[in-house]
Tab-separated table of C-alpha atoms in Angstrom:
chain	number	residue	atom	x	y	z
A	30	UNK	CA	152.976	172.512	63.967
A	31	UNK	CA	153.137	173.747	67.468
A	32	UNK	CA	154.393	171.373	70.261
A	33	UNK	CA	156.995	170.279	72.641
A	34	UNK	CA	160.020	168.266	71.497
A	35	UNK	CA	162.275	166.143	73.545
A	36	UNK	CA	165.577	164.671	72.174
A	37	UNK	CA	166.926	162.169	72.005
A	38	UNK	CA	164.193	159.555	72.499
A	39	UNK	CA	166.688	156.951	73.856
A	40	UNK	CA	169.961	157.781	75.605
A	41	UNK	CA	172.658	155.629	77.032
A	42	UNK	CA	175.216	156.931	79.461
A	43	UNK	CA	178.207	155.488	81.149
A	44	UNK	CA	178.406	155.736	84.975
A	45	UNK	CA	180.095	158.874	86.088
A	46	UNK	CA	179.194	160.997	82.990
A	47	UNK	CA	176.942	163.960	82.805
A	48	UNK	CA	174.325	164.035	80.114
A	49	UNK	CA	171.910	166.792	78.936
A	50	UNK	CA	168.374	166.111	77.746
A	51	UNK	CA	166.928	168.609	75.355
A	52	UNK	CA	163.438	170.105	75.552
A	53	UNK	CA	162.101	172.761	73.195
A	54	UNK	CA	158.584	174.187	72.762
A	55	UNK	CA	157.133	176.625	70.174
A	56	UNK	CA	153.892	177.000	72.083
A	57	UNK	CA	154.951	180.372	73.648
A	58	UNK	CA	154.420	178.924	77.009
A	59	UNK	CA	155.851	180.715	80.072
A	60	UNK	CA	156.051	177.635	82.245
A	61	UNK	CA	158.221	174.568	81.701
A	62	UNK	CA	158.774	171.403	83.756
A	63	UNK	CA	160.928	168.273	84.103
A	64	UNK	CA	159.498	165.080	85.602
A	65	UNK	CA	160.977	161.654	86.195
A	66	UNK	CA	159.020	158.538	85.834
A	67	UNK	CA	160.120	155.160	87.029
A	68	UNK	CA	158.415	151.919	85.773
A	69	UNK	CA	154.874	151.513	87.149
A	70	UNK	CA	155.060	154.829	88.999
A	71	UNK	CA	153.698	158.273	88.810
A	72	UNK	CA	155.456	161.493	87.851
A	73	UNK	CA	157.907	163.134	90.197
A	74	UNK	CA	158.803	166.778	89.625
A	75	UNK	CA	162.530	167.518	89.263
A	76	UNK	CA	162.625	171.253	88.345
A	77	UNK	CA	160.248	173.784	86.949
A	78	UNK	CA	160.553	177.256	85.550
A	79	UNK	CA	157.825	179.869	85.513
A	80	UNK	CA	159.764	182.437	83.471
A	81	UNK	CA	163.036	182.944	81.676
A	82	UNK	CA	166.061	183.075	83.772
A	83	UNK	CA	164.291	181.616	86.706
A	84	UNK	CA	163.734	178.192	87.891
A	85	UNK	CA	162.815	176.277	91.082
A	86	UNK	CA	163.648	172.895	92.548
A	87	UNK	CA	160.898	170.256	92.525
A	88	UNK	CA	160.648	167.231	94.872
A	89	UNK	CA	163.753	165.389	93.561
A	90	UNK	CA	166.201	167.992	92.229
A	91	UNK	CA	169.342	166.412	93.781
A	92	UNK	CA	171.768	165.264	91.015
A	93	UNK	CA	170.079	167.349	88.417
A	94	UNK	CA	170.602	170.867	86.945
A	95	UNK	CA	168.708	173.015	84.492
A	96	UNK	CA	168.820	176.336	82.709
A	97	UNK	CA	166.242	178.651	81.156
A	98	UNK	CA	168.088	181.115	79.074
A	99	UNK	CA	165.407	181.167	76.399
A	100	UNK	CA	161.658	180.927	76.718
A	101	UNK	CA	161.422	177.970	74.313
A	102	UNK	CA	164.252	175.835	75.779
A	103	UNK	CA	164.589	174.038	79.129
A	104	UNK	CA	167.519	171.634	79.062
A	105	UNK	CA	168.039	169.174	81.873
A	106	UNK	CA	171.418	167.913	82.949
A	107	UNK	CA	171.689	164.634	84.745
A	108	UNK	CA	174.910	164.805	86.651
A	109	UNK	CA	177.069	161.913	87.952
A	110	UNK	CA	175.779	162.829	91.474
A	111	UNK	CA	172.365	161.386	90.458
A	112	UNK	CA	172.604	157.920	92.088
A	113	UNK	CA	169.881	156.196	90.097
A	114	UNK	CA	169.502	158.122	86.789
A	115	UNK	CA	167.965	155.263	84.758
A	116	UNK	CA	164.375	156.376	84.170
A	117	UNK	CA	161.895	157.897	81.732
A	118	UNK	CA	162.227	161.667	81.555
A	119	UNK	CA	159.304	163.906	80.641
A	120	UNK	CA	159.420	167.589	79.755
A	121	UNK	CA	156.183	169.639	79.750
A	122	UNK	CA	155.155	173.256	79.327
A	123	UNK	CA	151.978	175.231	80.059
A	124	UNK	CA	150.765	178.748	79.550
A	125	UNK	CA	150.894	179.148	83.224
A	126	UNK	CA	151.243	177.010	86.408
A	127	UNK	CA	147.548	176.269	86.773
A	128	UNK	CA	146.641	175.304	83.300
A	129	UNK	CA	147.042	172.072	81.437
A	130	UNK	CA	150.489	170.908	80.724
A	131	UNK	CA	151.609	169.727	77.247
A	132	UNK	CA	154.184	166.884	77.460
A	133	UNK	CA	156.853	165.842	75.123
A	134	UNK	CA	157.300	162.185	74.100
A	135	UNK	CA	159.953	161.573	76.671
A	136	UNK	CA	163.582	160.561	76.865
A	137	UNK	CA	164.454	157.110	78.175
A	138	UNK	CA	167.830	157.293	79.837
A	139	UNK	CA	169.771	154.166	80.602
A	140	UNK	CA	172.969	154.168	82.508
A	141	UNK	CA	175.251	151.295	81.479
B	72	UNK	CA	157.691	163.318	95.728
B	73	UNK	CA	154.024	162.958	96.532
B	74	UNK	CA	151.723	159.969	95.995
B	75	UNK	CA	154.129	157.762	94.197
B	76	UNK	CA	153.031	154.123	94.189
B	77	UNK	CA	155.117	151.097	93.564
B	78	UNK	CA	152.403	149.179	91.824
B	79	UNK	CA	149.641	150.760	89.711
B	80	UNK	CA	146.116	149.816	90.534
B	81	UNK	CA	144.473	148.261	87.405
B	82	UNK	CA	140.900	148.599	86.247
B	83	UNK	CA	139.640	146.028	83.730
B	84	UNK	CA	136.498	146.749	81.790
B	85	UNK	CA	134.656	145.136	78.874
B	86	UNK	CA	134.579	147.173	75.620
B	87	UNK	CA	131.374	149.244	75.558
B	88	UNK	CA	130.989	149.430	79.395
B	89	UNK	CA	131.506	152.590	81.363
B	90	UNK	CA	134.660	153.042	83.325
B	91	UNK	CA	135.181	154.939	86.545
B	92	UNK	CA	138.714	155.777	87.738
B	93	UNK	CA	139.048	157.282	91.186
B	94	UNK	CA	141.592	159.576	92.678
B	95	UNK	CA	142.063	160.791	96.254
B	96	UNK	CA	143.879	164.018	96.560
B	97	UNK	CA	145.786	165.288	99.424
B	98	UNK	CA	145.935	169.067	99.499
B	99	UNK	CA	142.720	170.829	100.701
B	100	UNK	CA	144.095	174.046	99.189
B	101	UNK	CA	144.149	172.612	95.689
B	102	UNK	CA	141.873	174.518	93.398
B	103	UNK	CA	142.383	172.912	90.075
B	104	UNK	CA	142.441	169.364	88.992
B	105	UNK	CA	143.471	167.812	85.670
B	106	UNK	CA	143.202	164.169	84.291
B	107	UNK	CA	145.943	162.964	81.985
B	108	UNK	CA	146.080	159.791	79.841
B	109	UNK	CA	149.440	158.131	79.230
B	110	UNK	CA	149.882	155.508	76.603
B	111	UNK	CA	152.880	153.197	76.762
B	112	UNK	CA	156.160	154.879	75.952
B	113	UNK	CA	154.520	158.331	75.443
B	114	UNK	CA	154.107	161.498	77.442
B	115	UNK	CA	150.797	162.136	79.220
B	116	UNK	CA	147.972	163.880	77.270
B	117	UNK	CA	145.402	166.185	78.732
B	118	UNK	CA	141.911	164.794	78.953
B	119	UNK	CA	139.845	167.199	81.069
B	120	UNK	CA	140.149	169.629	83.950
B	121	UNK	CA	137.937	171.097	86.637
B	122	UNK	CA	138.239	173.988	88.963
B	123	UNK	CA	137.309	173.925	92.653
B	124	UNK	CA	134.235	176.062	92.119
B	125	UNK	CA	132.599	173.160	90.083
B	126	UNK	CA	131.626	169.689	91.037
B	127	UNK	CA	131.110	168.277	87.642
B	128	UNK	CA	132.418	168.855	84.134
B	129	UNK	CA	131.691	166.914	80.945
B	130	UNK	CA	133.799	166.463	77.858
B	131	UNK	CA	133.437	164.127	74.884
B	132	UNK	CA	132.667	160.678	76.390
B	133	UNK	CA	134.336	161.713	79.710
B	134	UNK	CA	133.013	163.344	82.827
B	135	UNK	CA	134.951	164.505	85.861
B	136	UNK	CA	133.345	164.632	89.324
B	137	UNK	CA	134.841	166.564	92.234
B	138	UNK	CA	133.932	166.103	95.818
B	139	UNK	CA	135.692	168.533	97.876
B	140	UNK	CA	134.324	167.342	101.125
B	141	UNK	CA	136.045	164.046	101.010
B	142	UNK	CA	138.843	165.213	98.586
B	143	UNK	CA	137.873	162.775	95.879
B	144	UNK	CA	138.089	163.020	92.208
B	145	UNK	CA	136.734	160.684	89.617
B	146	UNK	CA	136.930	160.307	85.761
B	147	UNK	CA	134.123	158.511	84.013
B	148	UNK	CA	134.609	157.216	80.562
B	149	UNK	CA	131.383	156.251	78.631
B	150	UNK	CA	131.293	153.388	76.234
B	151	UNK	CA	134.967	152.450	76.871
B	152	UNK	CA	136.904	151.512	73.704
B	153	UNK	CA	140.095	149.536	73.288
B	154	UNK	CA	141.893	152.772	72.433
B	155	UNK	CA	141.076	153.976	76.012
B	156	UNK	CA	143.581	151.512	77.377
B	157	UNK	CA	146.267	153.484	79.130
B	158	UNK	CA	147.454	154.750	82.439
B	159	UNK	CA	145.336	157.531	83.722
B	160	UNK	CA	146.790	160.172	86.207
B	161	UNK	CA	145.012	162.796	88.262
B	162	UNK	CA	146.865	165.977	89.056
B	163	UNK	CA	145.989	168.517	91.716
B	164	UNK	CA	147.390	172.040	92.179
B	165	UNK	CA	147.212	175.411	93.764
B	166	UNK	CA	146.911	178.415	91.449
B	167	UNK	CA	147.962	180.802	94.115
B	168	UNK	CA	150.851	180.759	96.608
B	169	UNK	CA	153.377	179.396	94.094
B	170	UNK	CA	153.515	176.351	91.907
B	171	UNK	CA	152.345	173.084	93.529
B	172	UNK	CA	150.973	170.512	91.204
B	173	UNK	CA	151.000	166.935	92.313
B	174	UNK	CA	150.490	163.942	90.197
B	175	UNK	CA	148.731	160.911	91.515
B	176	UNK	CA	150.279	157.462	91.094
B	177	UNK	CA	148.072	156.531	88.122
B	178	UNK	CA	145.538	153.847	87.367
B	179	UNK	CA	146.006	151.416	84.505
B	180	UNK	CA	142.858	150.883	82.446
B	181	UNK	CA	142.691	147.726	80.467
B	182	UNK	CA	139.821	147.302	77.946
B	183	UNK	CA	138.831	143.823	76.961
B	184	UNK	CA	137.517	143.409	73.448
């Protein structure tokens, strides 16, 4: 089955700790993205990557970091510098930047 | 971020009626537009897309209309079913000049049985 997988589905973190969210795709897509969604709101772009070993900041990159060492993987680290990390995080991939994006099922991060 | 609203507009329709969800986009240089459906607790799913060289595109039970003059996009759902209840997002983007896809704030569709 081809698709995009995020793990874990639910994640709890203590304040001051870094946490890494996993995103893997076996669709052979070049482009990958991370979005943040707050309750009742739209999607805001955190980071995106158009190709391996390259990534760009989105609109709300502060407090986050990413890597793209492999085509199929685009992990997101939420650092302690992110002031309001509790949110629903969505990873997506697409063949290229102007084609439909396939989304994972999301990771709900709660800071306790 | 762009177009992030604090409260989602809601559209309530009777089962079997047609639904029309509207979206005003902001970037006159956008040349592709995509509609996504998001069910509660899940990631968005692609519904239909349209390029700027078209003004209408039809899919199964859905039609997207594009009016570039007023920068307006709409999604029409025929014979709305309870399973259509979800949040619908429009997304606009430029295929040249680097990545720039913007998601709208979303509209919640509620279908009454």
